JSON list of C-alpha atoms in Angstrom, two decimals:
[
{"chain": "J", "resi": 142, "resn": "MET", "atom": "CA", "xyz": [-3.44, -13.10, -19.81]},
{"chain": "J", "resi": 143, "resn": "ARG", "atom": "CA", "xyz": [-1.12, -10.79, -17.81]},
{"chain": "J", "resi": 144, "resn": "ILE", "atom": "CA", "xyz": [-3.63, -7.94, -17.96]},
{"chain": "J", "resi": 145, "resn": "PHE", "atom": "CA", "xyz": [-6.47, -10.20, -16.79]},
{"chain": "J", "resi": 146, "resn": "ALA", "atom": "CA", "xyz": [-4.32, -11.57, -13.93]},
{"chain": "J", "resi": 147, "resn": "GLY", "atom": "CA", "xyz": [-3.40, -8.00, -12.91]},
{"chain": "J", "resi": 148, "resn": "LEU", "atom": "CA", "xyz": [-7.03, -6.92, -13.05]},
{"chain": "J", "resi": 149, "resn": "LEU", "atom": "CA", "xyz": [-8.11, -9.89, -10.95]},
{"chain": "J", "resi": 150, "resn": "ALA", "atom": "CA", "xyz": [-5.33, -9.31, -8.38]},
{"chain": "J", "resi": 151, "resn": "GLY", "atom": "CA", "xyz": [-6.18, -5.59, -8.15]},
{"chain": "J", "resi": 152, "resn": "LEU", "atom": "CA", "xyz": [-9.87, -6.34, -7.75]},
{"chain": "J", "resi": 153, "resn": "LEU", "atom": "CA", "xyz": [-9.16, -8.87, -5.00]},
{"chain": "J", "resi": 154, "resn": "PHE", "atom": "CA", "xyz": [-6.85, -6.37, -3.26]},
{"chain": "J", "resi": 155, "resn": "GLY", "atom": "CA", "xyz": [-9.45, -3.59, -3.51]},
{"chain": "J", "resi": 156, "resn": "VAL", "atom": "CA", "xyz": [-12.24, -5.78, -2.15]},
{"chain": "J", "resi": 157, "resn": "GLY", "atom": "CA", "xyz": [-9.94, -6.81, 0.70]},
{"chain": "J", "resi": 158, "resn": "LEU", "atom": "CA", "xyz": [-9.25, -3.16, 1.53]},
{"chain": "J", "resi": 159, "resn": "VAL", "atom": "CA", "xyz": [-12.97, -2.35, 1.63]},
{"chain": "J", "resi": 160, "resn": "VAL", "atom": "CA", "xyz": [-13.92, -5.45, 3.64]},
{"chain": "J", "resi": 161, "resn": "SER", "atom": "CA", "xyz": [-11.11, -4.85, 6.17]},
{"chain": "J", "resi": 162, "resn": "GLY", "atom": "CA", "xyz": [-12.10, -1.22, 6.67]},
{"chain": "J", "resi": 163, "resn": "MET", "atom": "CA", "xyz": [-8.80, 0.16, 5.37]},
{"chain": "J", "resi": 164, "resn": "SER", "atom": "CA", "xyz": [-10.68, 2.42, 2.94]},
{"chain": "J", "resi": 165, "resn": "ASP", "atom": "CA", "xyz": [-12.42, 4.20, 5.84]},
{"chain": "J", "resi": 166, "resn": "PRO", "atom": "CA", "xyz": [-10.12, 7.00, 7.07]},
{"chain": "J", "resi": 167, "resn": "ALA", "atom": "CA", "xyz": [-12.01, 7.24, 10.38]},
{"chain": "J", "resi": 168, "resn": "LYS", "atom": "CA", "xyz": [-11.20, 3.60, 11.14]},
{"chain": "J", "resi": 169, "resn": "VAL", "atom": "CA", "xyz": [-7.54, 4.16, 10.28]},
{"chain": "J", "resi": 170, "resn": "LEU", "atom": "CA", "xyz": [-7.32, 7.34, 12.37]},
{"chain": "J", "resi": 171, "resn": "ASN", "atom": "CA", "xyz": [-8.97, 5.55, 15.32]},
{"chain": "J", "resi": 172, "resn": "PHE", "atom": "CA", "xyz": [-6.32, 2.83, 15.02]},
{"chain": "J", "resi": 173, "resn": "LEU", "atom": "CA", "xyz": [-3.60, 5.49, 15.21]},
{"chain": "J", "resi": 174, "resn": "ASP", "atom": "CA", "xyz": [-5.27, 7.25, 18.17]},
{"chain": "J", "resi": 175, "resn": "VAL", "atom": "CA", "xyz": [-3.84, 5.07, 20.95]},
{"chain": "J", "resi": 176, "resn": "ALA", "atom": "CA", "xyz": [-4.52, 7.71, 23.62]},
{"chain": "J", "resi": 177, "resn": "GLY", "atom": "CA", "xyz": [-8.16, 8.25, 22.61]},
{"chain": "J", "resi": 178, "resn": "SER", "atom": "CA", "xyz": [-10.74, 6.10, 20.88]},
{"chain": "J", "resi": 179, "resn": "TRP", "atom": "CA", "xyz": [-8.27, 3.40, 19.86]},
{"chain": "J", "resi": 180, "resn": "ASP", "atom": "CA", "xyz": [-9.57, 0.70, 17.51]},
{"chain": "J", "resi": 181, "resn": "PRO", "atom": "CA", "xyz": [-7.14, -2.26, 17.45]},
{"chain": "J", "resi": 182, "resn": "SER", "atom": "CA", "xyz": [-8.97, -4.15, 14.68]},
{"chain": "J", "resi": 183, "resn": "LEU", "atom": "CA", "xyz": [-6.58, -3.00, 11.94]},
{"chain": "J", "resi": 184, "resn": "ALA", "atom": "CA", "xyz": [-3.72, -4.69, 13.81]},
{"chain": "J", "resi": 185, "resn": "PHE", "atom": "CA", "xyz": [-5.40, -7.97, 12.91]},
{"chain": "J", "resi": 186, "resn": "VAL", "atom": "CA", "xyz": [-5.62, -6.90, 9.27]},
{"chain": "J", "resi": 187, "resn": "MET", "atom": "CA", "xyz": [-1.92, -6.02, 9.24]},
{"chain": "J", "resi": 188, "resn": "GLY", "atom": "CA", "xyz": [-1.02, -9.21, 11.10]},
{"chain": "J", "resi": 189, "resn": "GLY", "atom": "CA", "xyz": [-3.00, -11.33, 8.65]},
{"chain": "J", "resi": 190, "resn": "ALA", "atom": "CA", "xyz": [-1.36, -9.56, 5.71]},
{"chain": "J", "resi": 191, "resn": "SER", "atom": "CA", "xyz": [2.11, -10.07, 7.22]},
{"chain": "J", "resi": 192, "resn": "VAL", "atom": "CA", "xyz": [1.55, -13.79, 7.81]},
{"chain": "J", "resi": 193, "resn": "THR", "atom": "CA", "xyz": [0.08, -14.25, 4.32]},
{"chain": "J", "resi": 194, "resn": "THR", "atom": "CA", "xyz": [3.00, -12.38, 2.73]},
{"chain": "J", "resi": 195, "resn": "PHE", "atom": "CA", "xyz": [5.58, -14.31, 4.76]},
{"chain": "J", "resi": 196, "resn": "ILE", "atom": "CA", "xyz": [4.14, -17.68, 3.71]},
{"chain": "J", "resi": 197, "resn": "GLY", "atom": "CA", "xyz": [3.42, -16.54, 0.14]},
{"chain": "J", "resi": 198, "resn": "TYR", "atom": "CA", "xyz": [6.98, -15.36, -0.52]},
{"chain": "J", "resi": 199, "resn": "ARG", "atom": "CA", "xyz": [8.41, -18.61, 0.79]},
{"chain": "J", "resi": 200, "resn": "LEU", "atom": "CA", "xyz": [6.16, -20.66, -1.49]},
{"chain": "J", "resi": 201, "resn": "VAL", "atom": "CA", "xyz": [6.43, -18.49, -4.61]},
{"chain": "J", "resi": 202, "resn": "LEU", "atom": "CA", "xyz": [10.19, -17.93, -4.49]},
{"chain": "J", "resi": 203, "resn": "ARG", "atom": "CA", "xyz": [10.76, -21.70, -4.58]},
{"chain": "J", "resi": 204, "resn": "GLN", "atom": "CA", "xyz": [9.64, -21.55, -8.21]},
{"chain": "J", "resi": 205, "resn": "PRO", "atom": "CA", "xyz": [12.26, -20.85, -10.92]},
{"chain": "J", "resi": 206, "resn": "ALA", "atom": "CA", "xyz": [10.18, -17.96, -12.33]},
{"chain": "J", "resi": 207, "resn": "PRO", "atom": "CA", "xyz": [6.75, -16.37, -11.99]},
{"chain": "J", "resi": 208, "resn": "LYS", "atom": "CA", "xyz": [3.92, -17.91, -14.02]},
{"chain": "J", "resi": 209, "resn": "LEU", "atom": "CA", "xyz": [3.40, -14.86, -16.27]},
{"chain": "J", "resi": 210, "resn": "GLU", "atom": "CA", "xyz": [6.94, -13.39, -16.36]},
{"chain": "J", "resi": 211, "resn": "LYS", "atom": "CA", "xyz": [10.42, -14.62, -17.26]},
{"chain": "J", "resi": 212, "resn": "VAL", "atom": "CA", "xyz": [12.10, -13.59, -14.00]},
{"chain": "J", "resi": 213, "resn": "PHE", "atom": "CA", "xyz": [11.17, -12.34, -10.54]},
{"chain": "J", "resi": 214, "resn": "GLN", "atom": "CA", "xyz": [11.48, -8.57, -10.15]},
{"chain": "J", "resi": 215, "resn": "LEU", "atom": "CA", "xyz": [12.65, -8.17, -6.56]},
{"chain": "J", "resi": 216, "resn": "PRO", "atom": "CA", "xyz": [14.12, -5.03, -4.99]},
{"chain": "J", "resi": 217, "resn": "ALA", "atom": "CA", "xyz": [17.90, -4.90, -5.20]},
{"chain": "J", "resi": 218, "resn": "ALA", "atom": "CA", "xyz": [18.48, -2.29, -2.48]},
{"chain": "J", "resi": 219, "resn": "THR", "atom": "CA", "xyz": [19.33, -3.69, 0.93]},
{"chain": "J", "resi": 220, "resn": "GLN", "atom": "CA", "xyz": [20.76, -0.60, 2.63]},
{"chain": "J", "resi": 221, "resn": "ILE", "atom": "CA", "xyz": [18.76, 1.48, 5.10]},
{"chain": "J", "resi": 222, "resn": "ASP", "atom": "CA", "xyz": [19.67, 5.08, 4.33]},
{"chain": "J", "resi": 223, "resn": "ALA", "atom": "CA", "xyz": [18.37, 8.61, 4.96]},
{"chain": "J", "resi": 224, "resn": "ARG", "atom": "CA", "xyz": [16.31, 8.55, 1.78]},
{"chain": "J", "resi": 225, "resn": "LEU", "atom": "CA", "xyz": [14.46, 5.40, 2.86]},
{"chain": "J", "resi": 226, "resn": "LEU", "atom": "CA", "xyz": [13.89, 6.66, 6.40]},
{"chain": "J", "resi": 227, "resn": "GLY", "atom": "CA", "xyz": [12.79, 10.10, 5.19]},
{"chain": "J", "resi": 228, "resn": "GLY", "atom": "CA", "xyz": [10.35, 8.59, 2.70]},
{"chain": "J", "resi": 229, "resn": "ALA", "atom": "CA", "xyz": [8.95, 6.24, 5.35]},
{"chain": "J", "resi": 230, "resn": "ALA", "atom": "CA", "xyz": [8.51, 9.16, 7.77]},
{"chain": "J", "resi": 231, "resn": "LEU", "atom": "CA", "xyz": [6.72, 11.26, 5.15]},
{"chain": "J", "resi": 232, "resn": "PHE", "atom": "CA", "xyz": [4.49, 8.32, 4.23]},
{"chain": "J", "resi": 233, "resn": "GLY", "atom": "CA", "xyz": [3.63, 7.75, 7.90]},
{"chain": "J", "resi": 234, "resn": "LEU", "atom": "CA", "xyz": [2.87, 11.42, 8.47]},
{"chain": "J", "resi": 235, "resn": "GLY", "atom": "CA", "xyz": [0.60, 11.52, 5.43]},
{"chain": "J", "resi": 236, "resn": "TRP", "atom": "CA", "xyz": [-1.14, 8.35, 6.56]},
{"chain": "J", "resi": 237, "resn": "GLY", "atom": "CA", "xyz": [-1.61, 9.72, 10.09]},
{"chain": "J", "resi": 238, "resn": "ILE", "atom": "CA", "xyz": [-2.90, 13.11, 8.94]},
{"chain": "J", "resi": 239, "resn": "GLY", "atom": "CA", "xyz": [-5.18, 11.94, 6.14]},
{"chain": "J", "resi": 240, "resn": "GLY", "atom": "CA", "xyz": [-6.11, 8.46, 7.31]},
{"chain": "J", "resi": 241, "resn": "PHE", "atom": "CA", "xyz": [-5.31, 7.08, 3.85]},
{"chain": "J", "resi": 242, "resn": "CYS", "atom": "CA", "xyz": [-2.45, 5.26, 2.25]},
{"chain": "J", "resi": 243, "resn": "PRO", "atom": "CA", "xyz": [-2.35, 4.98, -1.57]},
{"chain": "J", "resi": 244, "resn": "GLY", "atom": "CA", "xyz": [-4.25, 1.72, -2.13]},
{"chain": "J", "resi": 245, "resn": "PRO", "atom": "CA", "xyz": [-7.14, 2.46, 0.21]},
{"chain": "J", "resi": 246, "resn": "ALA", "atom": "CA", "xyz": [-7.34, 6.03, -1.11]},
{"chain": "J", "resi": 247, "resn": "TRP", "atom": "CA", "xyz": [-8.14, 4.71, -4.60]},
{"chain": "J", "resi": 248, "resn": "THR", "atom": "CA", "xyz": [-10.77, 2.31, -3.24]},
{"chain": "J", "resi": 249, "resn": "ALA", "atom": "CA", "xyz": [-12.27, 5.09, -1.10]},
{"chain": "J", "resi": 250, "resn": "LEU", "atom": "CA", "xyz": [-12.63, 7.19, -4.24]},
{"chain": "J", "resi": 251, "resn": "THR", "atom": "CA", "xyz": [-15.17, 4.69, -5.55]},
{"chain": "J", "resi": 252, "resn": "LEU", "atom": "CA", "xyz": [-17.01, 4.90, -2.20]},
{"chain": "J", "resi": 253, "resn": "LEU", "atom": "CA", "xyz": [-17.00, 8.73, -2.35]},
{"chain": "J", "resi": 254, "resn": "ALA", "atom": "CA", "xyz": [-15.38, 8.89, 1.09]},
{"chain": "J", "resi": 255, "resn": "PRO", "atom": "CA", "xyz": [-14.99, 12.42, 2.44]},
{"chain": "J", "resi": 256, "resn": "GLY", "atom": "CA", "xyz": [-11.54, 13.87, 1.95]},
{"chain": "J", "resi": 257, "resn": "THR", "atom": "CA", "xyz": [-10.64, 11.53, -0.90]},
{"chain": "J", "resi": 258, "resn": "LEU", "atom": "CA", "xyz": [-11.03, 14.23, -3.53]},
{"chain": "J", "resi": 259, "resn": "VAL", "atom": "CA", "xyz": [-8.46, 16.33, -1.65]},
{"chain": "J", "resi": 260, "resn": "PHE", "atom": "CA", "xyz": [-6.13, 13.52, -0.62]},
{"chain": "J", "resi": 261, "resn": "LEU", "atom": "CA", "xyz": [-5.70, 11.83, -4.01]},
{"chain": "J", "resi": 262, "resn": "PRO", "atom": "CA", "xyz": [-4.64, 14.92, -6.01]},
{"chain": "J", "resi": 263, "resn": "MET", "atom": "CA", "xyz": [-2.25, 15.93, -3.21]},
{"chain": "J", "resi": 264, "resn": "MET", "atom": "CA", "xyz": [-0.83, 12.40, -3.10]},
{"chain": "J", "resi": 265, "resn": "LEU", "atom": "CA", "xyz": [-0.27, 12.47, -6.86]},
{"chain": "J", "resi": 266, "resn": "LEU", "atom": "CA", "xyz": [1.34, 15.91, -6.57]},
{"chain": "J", "resi": 267, "resn": "GLY", "atom": "CA", "xyz": [3.61, 14.61, -3.80]},
{"chain": "J", "resi": 268, "resn": "LEU", "atom": "CA", "xyz": [4.59, 11.60, -5.94]},
{"chain": "J", "resi": 269, "resn": "TRP", "atom": "CA", "xyz": [5.38, 13.92, -8.84]},
{"chain": "J", "resi": 270, "resn": "ILE", "atom": "CA", "xyz": [7.45, 16.28, -6.65]},
{"chain": "J", "resi": 271, "resn": "GLY", "atom": "CA", "xyz": [9.30, 13.33, -5.07]},
{"chain": "J", "resi": 272, "resn": "ASN", "atom": "CA", "xyz": [10.08, 11.92, -8.50]},
{"chain": "J", "resi": 273, "resn": "ARG", "atom": "CA", "xyz": [11.39, 15.29, -9.69]},
{"chain": "J", "resi": 274, "resn": "MET", "atom": "CA", "xyz": [13.54, 15.67, -6.57]},
{"chain": "J", "resi": 275, "resn": "SER", "atom": "CA", "xyz": [15.02, 12.17, -6.91]},
{"chain": "J", "resi": 276, "resn": "GLN", "atom": "CA", "xyz": [16.04, 12.89, -10.52]},
{"chain": "J", "resi": 277, "resn": "ARG", "atom": "CA", "xyz": [18.30, 15.74, -9.33]}
]
């Protein structure tokens, strides 16, 4: 049942990314281009996601445990440190340069979006390098 629920959630997430335009790097780059051909529509996507997450967390965390797990697995770290800020900056730079973040990059792969075949291997390489560096 867990695998089916994960598959269904991933499918819903992927469809949402495609419908919202997040899998189109040109749309994302136009959103980031505030001095040029700015497209504010993704702000509504992010706002809708933020509101949904805010309400969802408040409803779900009232439960004693998730439906398909024994306990909630929430992040334990609460400190903002150089590692967090550096990772966020690198993520933002990659998003701004490539027009993809990880989820939309995978959905764009199925749409054969230009640049995806370069972005995804480089993203995976970056994840591997970051993991190796954090183990040191």
